[in-house]
CSV table of C-alpha atoms in Angstrom, one decimal:
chain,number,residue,atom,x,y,z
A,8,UNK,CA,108.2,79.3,77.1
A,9,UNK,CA,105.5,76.6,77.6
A,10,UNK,CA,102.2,77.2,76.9
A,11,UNK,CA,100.8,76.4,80.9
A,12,UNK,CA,103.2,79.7,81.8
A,13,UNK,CA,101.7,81.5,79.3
A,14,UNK,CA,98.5,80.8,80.2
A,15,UNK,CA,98.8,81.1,84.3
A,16,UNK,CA,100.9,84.3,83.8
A,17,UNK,CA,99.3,86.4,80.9
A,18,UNK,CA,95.9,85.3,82.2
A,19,UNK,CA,96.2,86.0,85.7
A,20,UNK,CA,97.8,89.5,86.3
A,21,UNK,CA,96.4,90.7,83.1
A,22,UNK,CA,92.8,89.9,84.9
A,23,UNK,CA,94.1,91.2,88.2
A,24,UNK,CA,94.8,94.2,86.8
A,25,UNK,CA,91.7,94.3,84.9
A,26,UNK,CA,90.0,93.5,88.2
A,27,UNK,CA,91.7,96.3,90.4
A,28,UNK,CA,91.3,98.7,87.8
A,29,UNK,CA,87.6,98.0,88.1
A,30,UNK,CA,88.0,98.6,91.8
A,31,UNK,CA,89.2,101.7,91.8
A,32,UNK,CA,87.2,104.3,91.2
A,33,UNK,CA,86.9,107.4,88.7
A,34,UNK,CA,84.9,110.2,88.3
A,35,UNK,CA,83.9,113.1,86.6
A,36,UNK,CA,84.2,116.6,86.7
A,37,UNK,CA,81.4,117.5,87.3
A,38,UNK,CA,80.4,117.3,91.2
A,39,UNK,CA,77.4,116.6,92.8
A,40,UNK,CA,74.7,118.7,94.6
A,41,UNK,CA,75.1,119.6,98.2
A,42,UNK,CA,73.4,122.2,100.6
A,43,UNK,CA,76.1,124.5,101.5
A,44,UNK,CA,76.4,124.8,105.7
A,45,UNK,CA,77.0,128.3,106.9
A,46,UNK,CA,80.7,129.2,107.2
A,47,UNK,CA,82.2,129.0,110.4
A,48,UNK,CA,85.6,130.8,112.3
A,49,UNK,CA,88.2,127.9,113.2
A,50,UNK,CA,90.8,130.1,115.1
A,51,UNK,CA,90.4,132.7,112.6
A,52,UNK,CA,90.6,130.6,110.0
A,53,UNK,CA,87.4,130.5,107.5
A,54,UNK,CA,86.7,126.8,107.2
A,55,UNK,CA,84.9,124.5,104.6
A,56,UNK,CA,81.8,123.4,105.8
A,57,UNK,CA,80.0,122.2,102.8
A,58,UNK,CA,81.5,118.9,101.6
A,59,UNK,CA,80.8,119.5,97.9
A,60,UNK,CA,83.0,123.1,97.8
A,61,UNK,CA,85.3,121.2,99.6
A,62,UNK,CA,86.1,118.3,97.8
A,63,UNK,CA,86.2,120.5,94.6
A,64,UNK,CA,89.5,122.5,96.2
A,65,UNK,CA,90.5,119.1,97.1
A,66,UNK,CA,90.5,117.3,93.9
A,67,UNK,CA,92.1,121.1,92.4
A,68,UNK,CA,94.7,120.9,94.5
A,69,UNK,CA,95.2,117.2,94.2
A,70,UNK,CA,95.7,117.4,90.7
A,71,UNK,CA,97.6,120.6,90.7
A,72,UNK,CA,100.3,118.5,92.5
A,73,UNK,CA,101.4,116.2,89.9
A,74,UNK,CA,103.3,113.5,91.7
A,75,UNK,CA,103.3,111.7,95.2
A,76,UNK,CA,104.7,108.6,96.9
A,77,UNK,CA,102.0,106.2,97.5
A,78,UNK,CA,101.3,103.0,99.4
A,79,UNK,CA,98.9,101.1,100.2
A,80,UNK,CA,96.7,97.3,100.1
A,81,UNK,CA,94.4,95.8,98.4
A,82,UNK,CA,92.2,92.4,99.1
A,83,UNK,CA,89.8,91.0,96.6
A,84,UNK,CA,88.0,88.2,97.8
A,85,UNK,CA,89.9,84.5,97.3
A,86,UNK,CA,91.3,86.1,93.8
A,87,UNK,CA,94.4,88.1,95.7
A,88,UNK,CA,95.7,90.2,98.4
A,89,UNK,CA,98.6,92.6,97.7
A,90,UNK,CA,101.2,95.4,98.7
A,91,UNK,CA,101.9,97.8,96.9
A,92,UNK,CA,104.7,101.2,97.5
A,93,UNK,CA,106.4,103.6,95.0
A,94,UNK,CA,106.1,107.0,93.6
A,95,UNK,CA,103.8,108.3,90.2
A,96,UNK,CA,103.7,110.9,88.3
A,97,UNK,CA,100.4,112.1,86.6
A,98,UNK,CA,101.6,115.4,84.6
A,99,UNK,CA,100.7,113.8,81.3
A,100,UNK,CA,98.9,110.4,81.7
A,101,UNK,CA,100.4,108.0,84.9
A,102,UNK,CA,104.2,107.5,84.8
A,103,UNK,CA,105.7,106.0,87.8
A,104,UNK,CA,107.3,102.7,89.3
A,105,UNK,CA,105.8,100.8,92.4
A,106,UNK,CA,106.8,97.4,94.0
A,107,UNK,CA,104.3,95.2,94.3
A,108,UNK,CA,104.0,92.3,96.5
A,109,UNK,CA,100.7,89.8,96.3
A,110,UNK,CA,100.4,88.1,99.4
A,111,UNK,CA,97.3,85.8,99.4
A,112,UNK,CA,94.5,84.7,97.5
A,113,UNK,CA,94.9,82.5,93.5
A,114,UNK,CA,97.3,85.3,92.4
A,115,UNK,CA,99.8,85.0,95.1
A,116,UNK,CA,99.5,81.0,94.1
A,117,UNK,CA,100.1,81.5,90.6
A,118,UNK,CA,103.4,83.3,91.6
A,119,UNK,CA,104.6,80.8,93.8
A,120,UNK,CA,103.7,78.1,91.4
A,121,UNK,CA,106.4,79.9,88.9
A,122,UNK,CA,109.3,80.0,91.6
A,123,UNK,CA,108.9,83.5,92.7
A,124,UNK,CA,108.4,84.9,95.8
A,125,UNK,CA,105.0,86.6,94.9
A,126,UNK,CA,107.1,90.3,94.5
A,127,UNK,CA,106.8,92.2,91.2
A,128,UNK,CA,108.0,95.1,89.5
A,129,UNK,CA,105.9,97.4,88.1
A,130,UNK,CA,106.5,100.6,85.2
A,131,UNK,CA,103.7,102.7,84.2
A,132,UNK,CA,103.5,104.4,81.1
A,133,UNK,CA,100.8,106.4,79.1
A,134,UNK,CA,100.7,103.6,76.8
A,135,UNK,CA,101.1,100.5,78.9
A,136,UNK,CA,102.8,99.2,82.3
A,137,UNK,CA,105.4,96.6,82.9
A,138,UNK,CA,105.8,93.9,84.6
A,139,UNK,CA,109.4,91.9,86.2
A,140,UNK,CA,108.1,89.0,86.6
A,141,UNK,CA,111.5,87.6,88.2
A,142,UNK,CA,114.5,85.0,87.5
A,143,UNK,CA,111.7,82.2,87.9
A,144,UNK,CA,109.9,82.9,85.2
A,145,UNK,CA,113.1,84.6,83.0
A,146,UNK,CA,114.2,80.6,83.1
A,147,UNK,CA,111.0,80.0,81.3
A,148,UNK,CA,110.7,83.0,78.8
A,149,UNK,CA,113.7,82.6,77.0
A,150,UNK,CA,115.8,84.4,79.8
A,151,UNK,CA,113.4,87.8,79.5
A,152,UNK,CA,112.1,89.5,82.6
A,153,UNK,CA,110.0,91.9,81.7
A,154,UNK,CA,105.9,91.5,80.6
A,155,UNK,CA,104.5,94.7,78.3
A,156,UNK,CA,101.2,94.7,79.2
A,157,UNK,CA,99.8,97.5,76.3
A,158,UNK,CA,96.9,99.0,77.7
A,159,UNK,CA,94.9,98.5,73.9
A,160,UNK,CA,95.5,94.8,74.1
A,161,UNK,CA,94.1,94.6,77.6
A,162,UNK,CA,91.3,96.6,76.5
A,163,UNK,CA,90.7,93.8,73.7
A,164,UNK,CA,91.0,90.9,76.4
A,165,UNK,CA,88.7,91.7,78.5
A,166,UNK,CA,85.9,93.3,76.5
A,167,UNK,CA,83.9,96.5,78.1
A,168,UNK,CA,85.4,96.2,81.3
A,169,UNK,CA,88.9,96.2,79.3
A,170,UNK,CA,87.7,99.5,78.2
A,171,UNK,CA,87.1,101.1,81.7
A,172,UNK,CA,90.7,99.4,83.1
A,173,UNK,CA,92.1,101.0,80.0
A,174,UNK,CA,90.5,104.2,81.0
A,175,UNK,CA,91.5,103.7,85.2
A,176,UNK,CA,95.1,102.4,83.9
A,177,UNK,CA,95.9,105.6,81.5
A,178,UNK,CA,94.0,108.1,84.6
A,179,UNK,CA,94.6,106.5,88.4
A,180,UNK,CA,95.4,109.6,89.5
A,181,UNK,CA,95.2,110.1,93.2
A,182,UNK,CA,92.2,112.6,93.0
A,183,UNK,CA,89.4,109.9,91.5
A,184,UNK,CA,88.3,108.8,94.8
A,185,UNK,CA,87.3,112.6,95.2
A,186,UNK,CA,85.8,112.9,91.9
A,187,UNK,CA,84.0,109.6,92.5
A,188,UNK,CA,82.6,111.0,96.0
A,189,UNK,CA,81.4,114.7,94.1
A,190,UNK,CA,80.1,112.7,91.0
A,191,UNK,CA,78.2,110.4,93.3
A,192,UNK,CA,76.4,113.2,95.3
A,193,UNK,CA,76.4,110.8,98.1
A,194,UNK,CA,79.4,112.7,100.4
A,195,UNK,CA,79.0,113.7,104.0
A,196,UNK,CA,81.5,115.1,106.4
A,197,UNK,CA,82.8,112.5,109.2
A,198,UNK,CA,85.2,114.8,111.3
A,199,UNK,CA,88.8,115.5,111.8
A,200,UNK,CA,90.7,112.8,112.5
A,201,UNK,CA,94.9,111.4,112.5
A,202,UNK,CA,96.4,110.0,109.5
A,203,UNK,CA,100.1,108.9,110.7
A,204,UNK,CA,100.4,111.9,112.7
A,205,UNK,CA,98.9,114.3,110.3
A,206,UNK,CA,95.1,115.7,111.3
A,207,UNK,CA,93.3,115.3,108.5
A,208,UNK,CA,89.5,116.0,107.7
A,209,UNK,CA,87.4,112.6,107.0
A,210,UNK,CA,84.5,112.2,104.2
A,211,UNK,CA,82.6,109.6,102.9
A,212,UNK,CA,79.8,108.2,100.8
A,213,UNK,CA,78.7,105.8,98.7
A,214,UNK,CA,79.0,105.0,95.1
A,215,UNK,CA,77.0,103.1,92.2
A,216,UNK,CA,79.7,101.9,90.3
A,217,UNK,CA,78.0,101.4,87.1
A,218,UNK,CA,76.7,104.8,87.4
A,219,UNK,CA,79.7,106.4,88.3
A,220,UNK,CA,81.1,104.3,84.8
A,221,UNK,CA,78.6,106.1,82.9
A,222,UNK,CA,79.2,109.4,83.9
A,223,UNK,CA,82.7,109.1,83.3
A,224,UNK,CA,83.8,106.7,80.4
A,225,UNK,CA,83.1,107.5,76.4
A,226,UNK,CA,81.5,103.5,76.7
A,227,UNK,CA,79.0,102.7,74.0
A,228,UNK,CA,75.4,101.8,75.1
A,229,UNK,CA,76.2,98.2,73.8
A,230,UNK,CA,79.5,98.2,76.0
A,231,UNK,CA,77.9,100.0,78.9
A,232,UNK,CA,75.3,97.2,79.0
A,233,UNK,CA,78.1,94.5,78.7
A,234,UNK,CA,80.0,96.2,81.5
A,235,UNK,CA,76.9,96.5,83.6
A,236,UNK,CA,76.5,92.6,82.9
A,237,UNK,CA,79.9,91.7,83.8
A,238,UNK,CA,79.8,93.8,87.3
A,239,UNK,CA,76.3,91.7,88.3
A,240,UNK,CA,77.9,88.7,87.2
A,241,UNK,CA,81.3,89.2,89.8
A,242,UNK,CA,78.5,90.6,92.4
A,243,UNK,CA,79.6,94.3,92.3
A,244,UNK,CA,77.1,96.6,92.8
A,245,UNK,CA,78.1,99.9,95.2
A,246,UNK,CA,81.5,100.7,97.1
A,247,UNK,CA,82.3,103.0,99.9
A,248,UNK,CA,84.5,105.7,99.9
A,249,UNK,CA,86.2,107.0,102.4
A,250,UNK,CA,88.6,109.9,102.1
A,251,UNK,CA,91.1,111.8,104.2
A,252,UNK,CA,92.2,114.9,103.5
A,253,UNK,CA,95.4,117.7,105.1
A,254,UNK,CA,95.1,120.8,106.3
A,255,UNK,CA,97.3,122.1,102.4
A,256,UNK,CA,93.2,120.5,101.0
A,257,UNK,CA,95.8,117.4,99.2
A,258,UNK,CA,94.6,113.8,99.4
A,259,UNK,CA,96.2,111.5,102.5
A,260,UNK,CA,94.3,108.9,102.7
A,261,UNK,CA,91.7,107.0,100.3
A,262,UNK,CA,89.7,103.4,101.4
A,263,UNK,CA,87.2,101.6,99.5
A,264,UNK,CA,85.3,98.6,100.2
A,265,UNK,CA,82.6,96.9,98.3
A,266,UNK,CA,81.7,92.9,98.5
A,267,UNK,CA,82.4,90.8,95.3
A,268,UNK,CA,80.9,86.9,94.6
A,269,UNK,CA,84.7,85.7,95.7
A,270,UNK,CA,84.2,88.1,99.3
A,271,UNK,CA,85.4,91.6,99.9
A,272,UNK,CA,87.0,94.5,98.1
A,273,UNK,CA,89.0,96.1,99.9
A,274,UNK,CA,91.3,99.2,99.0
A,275,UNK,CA,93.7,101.6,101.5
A,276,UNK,CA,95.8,103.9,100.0
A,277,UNK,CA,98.3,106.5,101.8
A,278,UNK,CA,99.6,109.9,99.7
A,279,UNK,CA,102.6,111.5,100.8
A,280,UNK,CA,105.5,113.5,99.4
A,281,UNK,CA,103.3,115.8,97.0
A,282,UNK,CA,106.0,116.8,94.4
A,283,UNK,CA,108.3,114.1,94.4
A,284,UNK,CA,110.3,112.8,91.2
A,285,UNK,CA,108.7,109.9,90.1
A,286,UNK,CA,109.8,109.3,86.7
A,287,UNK,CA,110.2,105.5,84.9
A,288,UNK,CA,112.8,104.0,82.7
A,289,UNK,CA,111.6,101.7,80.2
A,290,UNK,CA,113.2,98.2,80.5
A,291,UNK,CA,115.1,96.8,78.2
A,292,UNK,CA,113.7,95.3,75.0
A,293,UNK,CA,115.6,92.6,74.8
A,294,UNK,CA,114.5,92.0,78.7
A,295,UNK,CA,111.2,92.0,77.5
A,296,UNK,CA,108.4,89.6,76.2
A,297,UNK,CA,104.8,91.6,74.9
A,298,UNK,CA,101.9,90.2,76.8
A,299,UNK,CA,100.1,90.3,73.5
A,300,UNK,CA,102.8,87.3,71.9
A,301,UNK,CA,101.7,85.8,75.0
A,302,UNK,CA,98.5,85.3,74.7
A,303,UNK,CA,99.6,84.4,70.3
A,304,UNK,CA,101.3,81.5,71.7
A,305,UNK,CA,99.0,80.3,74.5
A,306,UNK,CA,96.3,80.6,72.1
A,307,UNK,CA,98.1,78.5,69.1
A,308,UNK,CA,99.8,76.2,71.9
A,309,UNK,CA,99.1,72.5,72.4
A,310,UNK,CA,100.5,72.6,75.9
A,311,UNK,CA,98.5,71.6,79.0
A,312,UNK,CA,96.0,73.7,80.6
């Protein structure tokens, strides 16, 4: 494998991932404050008026499920656009596969510049996730498909933010956008509203991402202040979340925006199928190259740039 592959693929979706991760957002347990509303009938139903009580029953039940198909799109500025569909599992740690699909942006390029058609397969484990890179770059990796991407390595990579990604890669469990919103205390009620034919109750606010990072990662001061660095040097202060929610209080829909140096974050993910099998085989190991050999050879190469 030459040492330019190494470099554009290791480099590139480690990052993205590092990136998305970053994106995403997390949460404690904790909640934030709220003034609870008076209680109102609903055609003799009791309903949930004050968003905090609310969004704790949500992120309960959420996380009582264990599984669900998800899909969904991301854009992050000029670095990448993407697709992404499948099914995870989040009984112990985030199992799962999903098809991914980058459609724009210097990640999309990089695929294309390797022969593929920007499509990638994707395994999660507690440990790491894997990546099928496709017969393009098989031809130039020895006839291997597979990347290992070991969530420790990652975490070594890319310093204190590796450390969080670590952290969002090993819990991106569909109930952190509601954690985020109660951590924040930033959460207001929007109104009911239709999620592809389902009505669904709307909330929102707005969250510090640092913040929210401290509350809810075991980061040293020295990392938290590297972290902090690294999200004012990419231009990422706050996001908003918006969440929708069914009438069984589980997670439908989740978007969050935010504005980067390179332009917009932008995040929409759909939840269906609470339930659902979603388990992972691992691939092959002769199918597989470790991202941490990788970046061995790209960094002991003589190969161009």
């Amino acid at each position: 494998m030459s040492t330019k592959t190494v470099r554009r693929v290791g480099a590139t979706v480690a990052m993205a991932a590092m990136l998305t991760s970053v994106a995403a957002c997390g949460g404690s347990d904790d909640g934030g404050s709220g003034k609870s509303a008076e209680k109102k009938d609903n055609g003799g139903a009791v309903a949930k008026v004050d968003p905090i009580a609310a969004l704790r029953t949500v992120q309960k039940k959420t996380n009582g499920a264990k599984s669900a198909k998800v899909e969904g799109t991301t854009v992050m500025g000029d670095t990448m656009s993407m697709t992404q569909s499948g099914s995870l599992d989040w009984t112990d740690g985030v199992t799962g596969s999903m098809t991914i699909k980058y459609t724009g942006g210097s990640m999309a390029d990089s695929m294309k510049q390797l022969g593929g058609d920007g499509t990638m397969q994707a395994r999660y484990f507690k440990d790491a996730y894997y990546a099928n890179m496709g017969e393009a770059f098989a031809k130039q990796a020895g006839g291997k498909h597979w990347i290992r991407y070991a969530y420790d390595d990652l975490a070594k990579v890319a310093g204190a933010s590796g450390e969080v990604m670590k952290d969002q890669m090993q819990n991106a469990t569909p109930d952190q956008g509601v954690k985020a919103l109660l951590a924040s205390g930033d959460v207001k009620k929007v109104g009911q509203e239709d999620v592809r034919g389902v009505s669904a109750t709307h909330y929102s606010g707005t969250v510090d991402v640092a913040e929210l990072t401290a509350k809810s990662t075991a980061l040293s001061a020295e990392q938290l202040a590297e972290f902090k660095k690294q999200l004012t040097d990419a231009g990422v202060t706050t996001e908003q979340v918006d969440i929708w929610v069914d009438k069984n209080d589980l997670l439908v829909k989740k978007i969050e925006k935010g504005m980067m140096k390179t332009g917009e974050l932008n995040s929409t993910v759909f939840y269906s199928d609470y339930g659902v099998k979603a388990a992972a085989e691992l691939p092959p190991t002769g199918d597989t190259v470790d991202f941490a050999e990788m970046m061995k050879q790209a960094q002991s190469g003589s190969g161009g740039s």
